[in-house]
């Protein structure tokens, strides 16, 4: 179990800069998840850590040692790939023991380690099979088993559940969480699925265009996003983001005019930042923050209703304005075309400046 | 069934039947021919005759069968093995490694496929002469080892080789040549099988270049010997057909034993 540190790590392919001065401290035994949209550089960052790509500039330190020029097999890492990357001509047992055999470990010790990993992952009955005779979930377990037998200092997972169906994905997610609790190995996990990120991570690293936008615990990121991108990226359904213009009322209070909601005026409560008249901002409100008793209210027409059983999501809009997602615990009677009045507490609003940065109290 | 459909069906089957006849007839003619005398063959006798043992005995008298078989087998097996090793290595390299000159080099390589062998024959003969390899089997093997077509075939097949397998092998501690040896070759087994059949058949049936470069009887291959039997002053076609059958057998055996892998290899090794 090692800590891992990235210091000003950059990566370029020719003239294209994929990662820009990434800094990150991963504590020993921590479960870190890299998330971000396609092309944000999260997989490249993982490959740099694994040694499958060269670092253009900056330093990678694992367990106190600089690892930039160390061969992938000597970094003390094990990696689980999206497509499992099992060697098709080897049995499960051979796949799991291959790296150890190659490192010259005695046969008896390899078998012992493979059996121990197989026991943890319920792979014992499958040891003699070849990968083509396994289901997707079994292959994924073998890929994880292959990583476990190496007893690495750091586990790397590159979108390991993307090829599984929804049910199996949930099951494997739980398995990975259990495994981490059991083995307590430092883990770095790449995904574009934010549910995986929220449920597995001790801390999430949100990346966009090669830059770390925010690092924090899942709930920190959800409750306190640093900017508009993180606010929009974390949470499903997404946070509602509406353009707004600051207005100073006759009483000298700051209010927001929301053009997408028929120029509704929302007076901001005390303690929220004072904004200059006419300042363009973006207002964010999460779907579950609409309630029956907020002080701000507006009327909407429902476009689409999604009944999930315990919860209902309404996609509604005012005239031709932006669609707003509203989460309702008791919304079973709603149907498309219905008019509804939604309320929220202005204190729950998130405010973002024109450049996307968060406007916090006192700014 | 409507008359139009029936006509269509008859047309399709008629065409397919003609194609089957065209493919099978030479084999049939060969088998029938080796049981008949030259006279019967010239008269177009299409049924089995009684001269098989006589023709076979004559073949073994006129040709040193064990030697020419050994020559052909040696050249074909060594040549095929070397071609597969060198060309698959090149195909793998072309696909896996990036360099600014890769595409122009590859285009040049593809261009070589279009050059007819007759154009290359004289310069090649001069090169072999300078190397002192005339009338050696190495002179047959060497020019085919880096085959443009086989390199092209392996590069195309390597496109289906998952890059993550290579990454996993690197994390497991394998160097590039070890990845090629322990992961790539076993994974691409069907591709190798298909390439083996193609190259083996081409080498076994190779005629023009061995004719030019092999000069003494003890170095000659089976195709050259059959040809010399057929071009005698009074060719004995029954004997030629025995030779033709014996020359065909190894390629048939190779094809039928590796048929399944051949089809898989042509479709792509990775599924």
XYZ file of C-alpha atoms in Angstrom:
634
model
C 0.000 0.000 0.000
C 1.594 3.199 -1.144
C 0.767 6.802 -1.506
C 1.050 8.318 -4.936
C 1.852 11.836 -5.944
C 1.560 13.669 -9.256
C 3.567 16.882 -9.461
C 2.889 19.226 -12.398
C 2.346 16.253 -14.689
C 1.776 17.198 -18.322
C 1.355 15.056 -21.400
C 1.488 16.100 -25.020
C 1.024 14.105 -28.186
C 2.892 16.222 -30.723
C 1.547 19.745 -30.443
C -1.595 18.648 -28.642
C -1.448 19.028 -24.878
C -3.619 16.328 -23.338
C -2.848 16.948 -19.658
C -1.831 20.290 -18.209
C 0.166 20.416 -14.993
C -1.860 17.914 -13.020
C -1.149 17.873 -9.285
C -2.601 15.218 -7.042
C -1.839 13.585 -3.716
C -3.297 10.123 -3.283
C -3.036 8.796 0.259
C -2.172 5.163 0.942
C -5.280 2.911 0.904
C -7.389 5.651 -0.629
C -9.918 4.952 -3.414
C -9.599 7.720 -5.972
C -11.883 8.012 -8.981
C -11.054 10.051 -12.084
C -14.185 11.278 -13.854
C -14.759 13.585 -16.735
C -16.268 13.676 -20.188
C -14.767 11.765 -23.130
C -11.393 13.144 -24.148
C -10.753 14.898 -20.821
C -7.504 12.944 -20.333
C -8.569 10.657 -17.473
C -7.492 7.431 -19.203
C -4.270 9.050 -20.391
C -3.513 10.085 -16.808
C -4.050 6.489 -15.676
C -1.781 5.227 -18.469
C 0.912 7.690 -17.388
C 0.707 6.313 -13.870
C 0.852 2.746 -15.217
C 3.884 3.589 -17.355
C 2.100 2.773 -20.607
C 2.673 6.354 -21.786
C 5.645 8.567 -21.118
C 5.226 11.658 -18.960
C 6.127 14.761 -21.004
C 6.947 16.852 -17.933
C 6.395 16.648 -14.201
C 6.932 13.878 -11.703
C 5.192 10.699 -10.665
C 6.085 9.528 -7.185
C 4.879 6.206 -5.793
C 5.771 5.298 -2.213
C 8.309 8.115 -2.125
C 10.141 6.950 -5.265
C 10.242 8.817 -8.556
C 8.726 6.482 -11.131
C 8.825 8.478 -14.386
C 11.376 6.229 -16.064
C 10.611 2.968 -14.296
C 9.317 0.055 -16.382
C 5.537 -0.574 -15.923
C 6.169 -3.970 -14.347
C 8.468 -2.500 -11.700
C 6.131 0.222 -10.469
C 4.291 -2.114 -8.111
C 1.008 -1.580 -9.933
C -1.641 -3.857 -11.336
C -4.142 -2.737 -13.921
C -7.623 -3.890 -14.848
C -8.658 -2.980 -18.372
C -12.005 -2.121 -19.884
C -11.911 -5.067 -22.293
C -10.458 -7.312 -19.516
C -7.382 -7.984 -21.706
C -7.230 -11.651 -20.720
C -4.788 -13.709 -22.756
C -7.138 -15.790 -24.913
C -4.831 -18.806 -25.261
C -4.348 -19.272 -21.517
C -6.659 -20.745 -18.898
C -7.963 -18.618 -16.059
C -5.256 -20.012 -13.787
C -2.512 -19.320 -16.332
C -3.837 -15.825 -16.905
C -3.810 -15.057 -13.204
C -0.364 -16.503 -12.642
C 1.317 -15.264 -15.820
C 3.003 -12.155 -14.407
C 4.320 -14.119 -11.432
C 5.578 -16.943 -13.650
C 7.298 -14.385 -15.786
C 8.883 -12.812 -12.731
C 10.386 -16.227 -11.918
C 8.274 -17.067 -8.862
C 8.233 -20.764 -7.859
C 5.242 -22.719 -9.184
C 3.948 -23.683 -5.749
C 3.863 -20.086 -4.587
C 2.114 -18.964 -7.781
C -0.549 -21.627 -7.309
C -1.036 -20.622 -3.695
C -1.528 -16.981 -4.630
C -3.827 -17.796 -7.557
C -5.973 -20.045 -5.365
C -6.174 -17.386 -2.660
C -7.335 -14.778 -5.188
C -9.706 -17.278 -6.799
C -11.278 -17.929 -3.404
C -11.856 -14.226 -2.805
C -13.518 -13.821 -6.209
C -15.339 -17.198 -6.357
C -13.291 -18.229 -9.359
C -12.227 -21.670 -8.139
C -14.558 -23.672 -10.412
C -13.406 -21.664 -13.447
C -9.638 -22.008 -13.108
C -9.266 -24.540 -15.930
C -11.429 -22.615 -18.406
C -10.256 -20.356 -21.169
C -11.587 -16.770 -21.330
C -13.882 -17.494 -24.296
C -15.802 -19.947 -22.112
C -16.573 -17.253 -19.510
C -19.354 -14.685 -19.242
C -18.567 -10.955 -19.172
C -18.848 -10.780 -15.388
C -16.618 -13.835 -14.919
C -14.004 -12.385 -17.253
C -14.035 -9.173 -15.271
C -13.534 -11.120 -12.042
C -10.588 -12.955 -13.632
C -9.100 -9.610 -14.697
C -9.423 -8.383 -11.114
C -7.999 -11.674 -9.846
C -5.018 -11.289 -12.134
C -4.398 -7.895 -10.551
C -4.831 -9.208 -6.989
C -2.292 -12.045 -7.291
C 0.444 -9.542 -7.993
C -0.173 -8.016 -4.553
C 0.354 -4.543 -5.976
C 0.950 -1.336 -4.083
C -1.615 0.415 -6.261
C -4.585 -0.907 -8.253
C -5.477 0.840 -11.483
C -8.912 0.338 -13.023
C -9.631 1.696 -16.505
C -13.409 1.831 -16.936
C -13.647 -1.796 -15.845
C -17.431 -2.034 -15.850
C -18.211 -0.313 -19.145
C -18.640 -3.556 -21.083
C -21.078 -5.117 -18.630
C -24.860 -4.914 -18.698
C -26.609 -2.666 -16.189
C -27.429 -5.359 -13.633
C -23.971 -6.891 -13.668
C -22.418 -3.461 -13.456
C -24.224 -2.757 -10.188
C -23.193 -6.174 -8.867
C -19.531 -5.747 -9.834
C -19.492 -2.222 -8.423
C -20.470 -3.618 -5.064
C -17.873 -6.388 -5.441
C -15.129 -3.855 -6.135
C -16.182 -1.761 -3.121
C -16.095 -4.889 -0.906
C -12.737 -5.890 -2.330
C -11.255 -2.509 -1.552
C -12.565 -2.667 1.998
C -11.018 -6.121 2.342
C -7.634 -5.511 0.722
C -7.224 -1.805 1.522
C -4.957 -1.250 -1.482
C -4.561 2.249 -2.879
C -6.850 2.342 -5.897
C -7.214 4.660 -8.852
C -10.318 4.091 -10.892
C -11.289 5.763 -14.155
C -14.903 6.010 -15.185
C -17.273 8.259 -17.048
C -20.141 6.883 -14.985
C -20.706 9.253 -12.142
C -22.802 6.768 -10.188
C -19.697 4.550 -10.003
C -17.667 7.582 -9.005
C -20.094 8.678 -6.291
C -20.535 5.211 -4.821
C -16.952 3.939 -4.896
C -14.702 6.919 -4.298
C -13.135 8.218 -1.154
C -12.298 11.199 -3.308
C -13.255 12.113 -6.856
C -10.988 13.944 -9.269
C -13.018 15.797 -11.895
C -11.089 16.419 -15.090
C -11.930 18.580 -18.057
C -9.709 19.138 -21.108
C -6.632 17.892 -19.272
C -7.128 20.102 -16.223
C -8.205 19.037 -12.737
C -11.370 20.995 -12.040
C -11.939 19.815 -8.479
C -10.830 17.129 -6.063
C -13.018 16.149 -3.145
C -15.236 13.588 -1.513
C -18.328 12.656 -3.531
C -20.699 14.576 -1.298
C -18.390 17.604 -1.146
C -18.417 17.740 -4.909
C -22.172 17.324 -4.980
C -22.943 19.835 -2.263
C -20.197 22.313 -2.918
C -19.068 22.300 -6.569
C -16.178 24.663 -7.289
C -17.504 25.745 -10.653
C -20.216 25.459 -13.229
C -18.596 22.432 -14.930
C -18.423 20.336 -11.759
C -21.934 21.441 -10.782
C -23.259 20.284 -14.147
C -21.192 17.102 -14.271
C -21.829 15.674 -10.827
C -25.403 14.636 -10.150
C -27.928 12.644 -12.107
C -30.173 14.083 -13.393
C -27.987 17.131 -13.826
C -28.303 20.304 -11.828
C -30.679 22.751 -13.556
C -28.640 25.659 -14.862
C -30.461 28.811 -15.870
C -29.162 32.155 -17.100
C -30.031 35.062 -14.812
C -29.451 38.818 -14.513
C -28.879 40.579 -11.203
C -31.363 43.266 -10.230
C -31.280 45.535 -7.181
C -34.759 45.905 -5.752
C -36.276 49.145 -4.425
C -35.546 47.851 -0.933
C -31.851 47.544 -1.889
C -31.825 43.727 -1.947
C -30.237 41.626 -4.648
C -32.648 39.711 -6.835
C -32.243 37.592 -9.930
C -34.359 37.923 -13.040
C -34.743 34.571 -14.787
C -35.598 35.056 -18.494
C -36.216 31.329 -19.004
C -38.903 31.449 -16.350
C -40.825 34.355 -17.810
C -38.609 36.971 -16.132
C -39.546 35.727 -12.673
C -37.758 37.687 -9.975
C -36.135 35.733 -7.162
C -34.990 37.795 -4.221
C -31.846 36.370 -2.690
C -31.849 35.858 1.067
C -29.530 37.662 3.462
C -26.039 36.291 3.500
C -25.880 35.617 -0.220
C -23.417 37.760 -2.149
C -24.483 41.169 -3.356
C -24.337 41.417 -7.130
C -24.129 44.551 -9.250
C -27.191 45.532 -11.213
C -27.173 43.882 -14.650
C -24.450 41.283 -13.848
C -25.032 38.138 -15.880
C -24.818 34.947 -13.816
C -25.908 31.339 -14.011
C -28.242 29.962 -11.406
C -28.049 26.304 -10.423
C -30.647 24.285 -8.605
C -30.692 20.533 -8.155
C -33.843 18.623 -9.158
C -34.471 17.488 -5.566
C -34.245 21.049 -4.213
C -37.701 21.903 -5.490
C -40.138 21.587 -2.620
C -43.695 22.330 -1.700
C -42.867 25.174 0.646
C -40.055 27.284 -0.811
C -40.531 31.035 -0.937
C -39.874 31.314 -4.678
C -42.460 29.888 -7.024
C -43.114 29.660 -10.724
C -45.487 27.927 -13.073
C -44.341 25.363 -15.608
C -45.859 23.044 -18.180
C -44.770 19.396 -18.066
C -43.137 17.972 -21.204
C -42.123 14.502 -20.077
C -42.775 12.457 -16.966
C -40.401 9.676 -15.829
C -41.879 7.452 -13.141
C -39.124 5.489 -11.416
C -41.398 4.056 -8.742
C -40.199 5.756 -5.585
C -39.386 8.979 -7.408
C -40.775 10.856 -10.376
C -38.783 13.162 -12.610
C -40.702 15.889 -14.392
C -39.154 17.617 -17.383
C -40.988 20.918 -17.572
C -40.559 24.366 -19.061
C -42.060 27.820 -19.113
C -43.094 28.725 -22.678
C -40.006 28.153 -24.869
C -37.530 28.387 -21.991
C -34.930 25.850 -20.886
C -36.263 22.450 -19.750
C -36.128 22.117 -15.977
C -35.898 18.783 -14.197
C -37.929 18.498 -11.027
C -37.684 15.499 -8.710
C -40.867 14.639 -6.853
C -41.410 11.971 -4.289
C -45.159 12.048 -4.882
C -45.630 12.835 -8.531
C -47.426 9.773 -9.799
C -50.531 11.672 -10.921
C -48.642 14.103 -13.172
C -48.755 13.682 -16.911
C -47.350 15.543 -19.923
C -49.167 18.793 -20.650
C -50.143 19.392 -16.996
C -49.424 22.785 -15.499
C -47.570 22.746 -12.189
C -46.286 25.304 -9.735
C -42.856 24.514 -8.352
C -41.281 26.142 -5.353
C -37.797 26.356 -4.003
C -35.848 28.069 -1.314
C -33.627 30.820 -2.815
C -31.019 30.025 -0.163
C -30.449 26.655 -1.889
C -29.453 28.263 -5.178
C -25.922 27.944 -6.559
C -24.589 31.019 -8.332
C -21.931 30.969 -11.032
C -20.192 33.849 -12.704
C -19.996 34.337 -16.484
C -16.583 32.563 -16.512
C -18.089 29.542 -14.743
C -16.525 30.143 -11.337
C -18.685 29.781 -8.281
C -19.962 32.939 -6.570
C -19.905 32.301 -2.863
C -21.101 34.412 0.040
C -18.898 37.471 0.564
C -17.720 37.663 -3.058
C -42.789 -22.096 -57.741
C -43.401 -19.558 -60.506
C -41.797 -20.275 -63.927
C -39.605 -17.185 -63.605
C -38.285 -18.341 -60.231
C -37.738 -21.833 -61.560
C -35.790 -20.440 -64.503
C -33.749 -18.318 -62.126
C -33.036 -21.338 -59.921
C -32.006 -23.432 -62.970
C -29.721 -20.611 -64.135
C -28.036 -20.279 -60.726
C -27.516 -24.024 -60.303
C -26.373 -24.365 -63.916
C -23.750 -21.655 -63.359
C -22.603 -23.122 -60.044
C -22.451 -26.587 -61.605
C -20.254 -25.277 -64.427
C -17.928 -23.635 -61.900
C -17.687 -26.854 -59.868
C -16.920 -28.790 -63.055
C -14.174 -26.328 -63.992
C -12.619 -26.677 -60.532
C -12.925 -30.421 -60.161
C -12.268 -31.587 -63.725
C -8.454 -31.139 -63.650
C -8.277 -33.356 -60.537
C -10.558 -35.905 -62.116
C -8.499 -35.833 -65.299
C -5.340 -36.289 -63.250
C -6.728 -39.337 -61.421
C -8.138 -40.871 -64.596
C -4.965 -40.049 -66.521
C -2.608 -41.820 -64.146
C -4.481 -45.084 -64.680
C -4.330 -44.849 -68.476
C -1.592 -45.106 -71.077
C -0.466 -42.048 -73.012
C -2.362 -43.295 -76.053
C -5.649 -43.576 -74.138
C -5.137 -40.124 -72.609
C -4.549 -38.558 -76.036
C -7.696 -40.321 -77.295
C -9.608 -38.627 -74.454
C -10.355 -41.795 -72.460
C -12.423 -40.614 -69.499
C -12.730 -43.837 -67.528
C -10.274 -45.535 -65.185
C -7.718 -47.704 -67.019
C -5.319 -50.466 -65.948
C -1.954 -48.729 -66.314
C -1.692 -47.255 -62.788
C 0.952 -49.652 -61.458
C 2.903 -49.469 -64.688
C 2.837 -45.630 -64.682
C 3.807 -45.483 -61.003
C 6.706 -47.873 -61.510
C 7.911 -45.820 -64.493
C 7.671 -42.596 -62.460
C 9.857 -44.025 -59.702
C 12.359 -45.231 -62.314
C 12.493 -41.919 -64.214
C 12.546 -39.623 -61.169
C 14.472 -39.879 -57.930
C 11.237 -39.443 -55.983
C 12.588 -39.407 -52.400
C 15.191 -36.785 -53.288
C 12.865 -34.431 -55.173
C 10.247 -34.744 -52.431
C 12.842 -33.981 -49.805
C 14.039 -30.974 -51.824
C 10.520 -29.616 -52.225
C 9.586 -30.316 -48.602
C 12.775 -28.733 -47.268
C 12.353 -25.580 -49.346
C 8.631 -25.288 -48.624
C 8.800 -25.905 -44.875
C 11.876 -23.781 -44.189
C 10.735 -21.104 -46.625
C 7.245 -20.952 -45.157
C 8.501 -20.884 -41.575
C 10.985 -18.111 -42.326
C 8.434 -16.131 -44.327
C 5.907 -16.337 -41.512
C 8.440 -15.273 -38.885
C 9.915 -12.358 -40.838
C 6.712 -11.133 -42.466
C 4.564 -11.402 -39.343
C 7.233 -9.534 -37.383
C 7.204 -6.817 -40.040
C 3.402 -6.695 -40.187
C 3.257 -6.397 -36.391
C 5.887 -3.676 -36.435
C 4.153 -1.692 -39.156
C 0.900 -1.724 -37.209
C 2.168 -1.222 -33.657
C 5.015 1.270 -33.966
C 4.463 4.786 -35.168
C 7.100 6.726 -37.017
C 7.063 9.616 -39.479
C 8.287 7.330 -42.285
C 5.985 4.409 -41.535
C 3.288 5.177 -44.070
C 5.641 5.969 -46.951
C 7.658 2.813 -46.224
C 4.479 0.794 -46.176
C 3.276 2.338 -49.427
C 6.618 1.362 -50.985
C 6.167 -2.159 -49.702
C 2.664 -2.402 -51.177
C 4.077 -1.165 -54.460
C 6.423 -4.169 -54.588
C 3.398 -6.482 -54.714
C 2.509 -4.960 -58.076
C 5.890 -5.687 -59.696
C 5.688 -8.872 -61.793
C 8.242 -11.505 -60.819
C 9.556 -11.697 -64.397
C 10.875 -8.135 -63.978
C 12.753 -9.063 -60.819
C 14.109 -12.344 -62.086
C 17.256 -11.120 -63.854
C 18.452 -8.688 -61.138
C 17.666 -11.358 -58.553
C 19.683 -13.910 -60.513
C 22.620 -11.476 -60.611
C 22.372 -10.877 -56.865
C 22.290 -14.604 -56.176
C 25.249 -15.034 -58.516
C 27.229 -12.416 -56.592
C 26.308 -14.083 -53.300
C 27.404 -17.438 -54.721
C 23.966 -18.926 -54.129
C 23.119 -20.157 -57.636
C 22.026 -23.795 -57.586
C 21.314 -23.685 -53.842
C 18.002 -23.997 -52.052
C 18.724 -20.831 -50.083
C 18.399 -18.928 -53.364
C 14.776 -20.143 -53.601
C 13.947 -19.361 -49.993
C 15.584 -15.953 -49.552
C 13.588 -13.834 -52.042
C 10.237 -14.947 -50.571
C 11.068 -14.390 -46.895
C 10.035 -10.721 -46.766
C 6.887 -11.068 -48.815
C 4.997 -7.819 -49.429
C 1.707 -9.650 -49.576
C 2.260 -11.617 -46.350
C 3.416 -8.467 -44.523
C 0.277 -6.715 -45.763
C -1.835 -9.679 -44.629
C -0.286 -9.674 -41.149
C -0.569 -5.924 -40.762
C -4.275 -6.088 -41.593
C -4.721 -8.970 -39.157
C -2.787 -7.107 -36.440
C -5.342 -4.293 -36.573
C -7.668 -6.707 -34.771
C -5.059 -7.517 -32.098
C -6.344 -5.657 -29.002
C -3.936 -2.959 -27.846
C -5.047 -3.680 -24.273
C -3.534 -7.186 -24.527
C -0.218 -5.557 -25.307
C -0.680 -3.091 -22.434
C -1.554 -5.916 -20.046
C 1.561 -7.807 -21.136
C 3.703 -4.719 -20.587
C 2.314 -4.302 -17.085
C 3.034 -8.019 -16.567
C 6.688 -7.307 -17.382
C 7.042 -8.495 -20.987
C 9.392 -6.790 -23.428
C 8.189 -6.152 -26.968
C 9.730 -9.324 -28.442
C 8.280 -11.350 -25.588
C 4.831 -9.879 -26.237
C 5.232 -10.944 -29.862
C 6.372 -14.427 -28.929
C 4.172 -15.261 -25.933
C 1.042 -13.245 -26.619
C 0.787 -12.216 -30.273
C 1.717 -15.516 -31.957
C -0.565 -17.730 -29.841
C -3.417 -15.211 -30.089
C -3.083 -14.956 -33.868
C -2.801 -18.733 -34.400
C -5.518 -18.829 -37.062
C -3.894 -15.982 -38.959
C -0.644 -17.953 -38.982
C -2.475 -21.087 -40.121
C -4.068 -19.263 -43.052
C -0.759 -17.644 -43.973
C 0.968 -21.035 -43.664
C -1.398 -22.583 -46.201
C -1.053 -19.688 -48.640
C 2.756 -19.501 -48.415
C 3.289 -23.273 -48.331
C 1.197 -23.790 -51.456
C 2.928 -20.938 -53.270
C 6.379 -22.262 -52.324
C 5.563 -25.895 -53.063
C 4.165 -24.989 -56.481
C 6.908 -22.452 -57.251
C 8.218 -23.189 -60.741
C 9.779 -20.279 -62.605
C 12.412 -19.153 -60.076
C 13.612 -22.676 -59.186
C 13.802 -23.397 -62.931
C 16.156 -20.435 -63.346
C 18.276 -20.889 -60.278
C 18.523 -24.668 -59.798
C 20.799 -26.241 -62.328
C 21.637 -29.800 -61.309
C 19.250 -32.735 -61.044
C 19.985 -33.469 -57.398
C 18.838 -29.946 -56.405
C 15.566 -29.952 -58.370
C 12.080 -29.805 -56.885
C 9.084 -31.909 -57.803
C 7.486 -29.240 -60.010
C 10.646 -29.026 -62.128
C 10.867 -32.805 -62.463
C 7.228 -33.155 -63.521
C 7.739 -30.398 -66.040
C 10.803 -32.109 -67.441
C 8.856 -35.371 -67.720
C 6.114 -33.544 -69.617
C 8.539 -31.850 -71.956
C 10.377 -35.033 -72.986
C 10.522 -35.861 -76.716
C 7.827 -38.501 -76.247
C 6.069 -37.417 -73.053
C 4.444 -40.226 -71.104
C 1.344 -38.460 -69.799
C 0.323 -41.311 -67.514
C 3.650 -40.965 -65.683
C 3.271 -37.174 -65.609
C -0.143 -37.582 -63.989
C 1.297 -39.867 -61.300
C 3.877 -37.150 -60.572
C 1.175 -34.476 -60.588
C -0.896 -36.422 -58.075
C 2.080 -36.975 -55.792
C 2.910 -33.264 -56.053
C -0.664 -32.318 -55.212
C -1.018 -34.590 -52.181
C 1.019 -32.541 -49.661
C -0.867 -29.331 -50.443
C -4.174 -31.191 -50.123
C -3.111 -32.664 -46.782
C -1.986 -29.252 -45.511
C -5.185 -27.602 -46.666
C -7.602 -30.184 -45.312
C -5.887 -30.517 -41.929
C -5.789 -26.753 -41.441
C -9.030 -25.871 -43.219
C -10.870 -24.711 -40.094
C -8.027 -22.442 -38.988
C -7.694 -21.209 -42.563
C -11.287 -20.002 -42.623
C -10.912 -18.479 -39.125
C -7.667 -16.813 -40.163
C -9.225 -15.289 -43.238
C -12.077 -13.961 -41.100
C -9.715 -12.680 -38.390
C -8.157 -14.466 -35.432
C -9.698 -12.298 -32.744
C -13.337 -12.641 -31.892
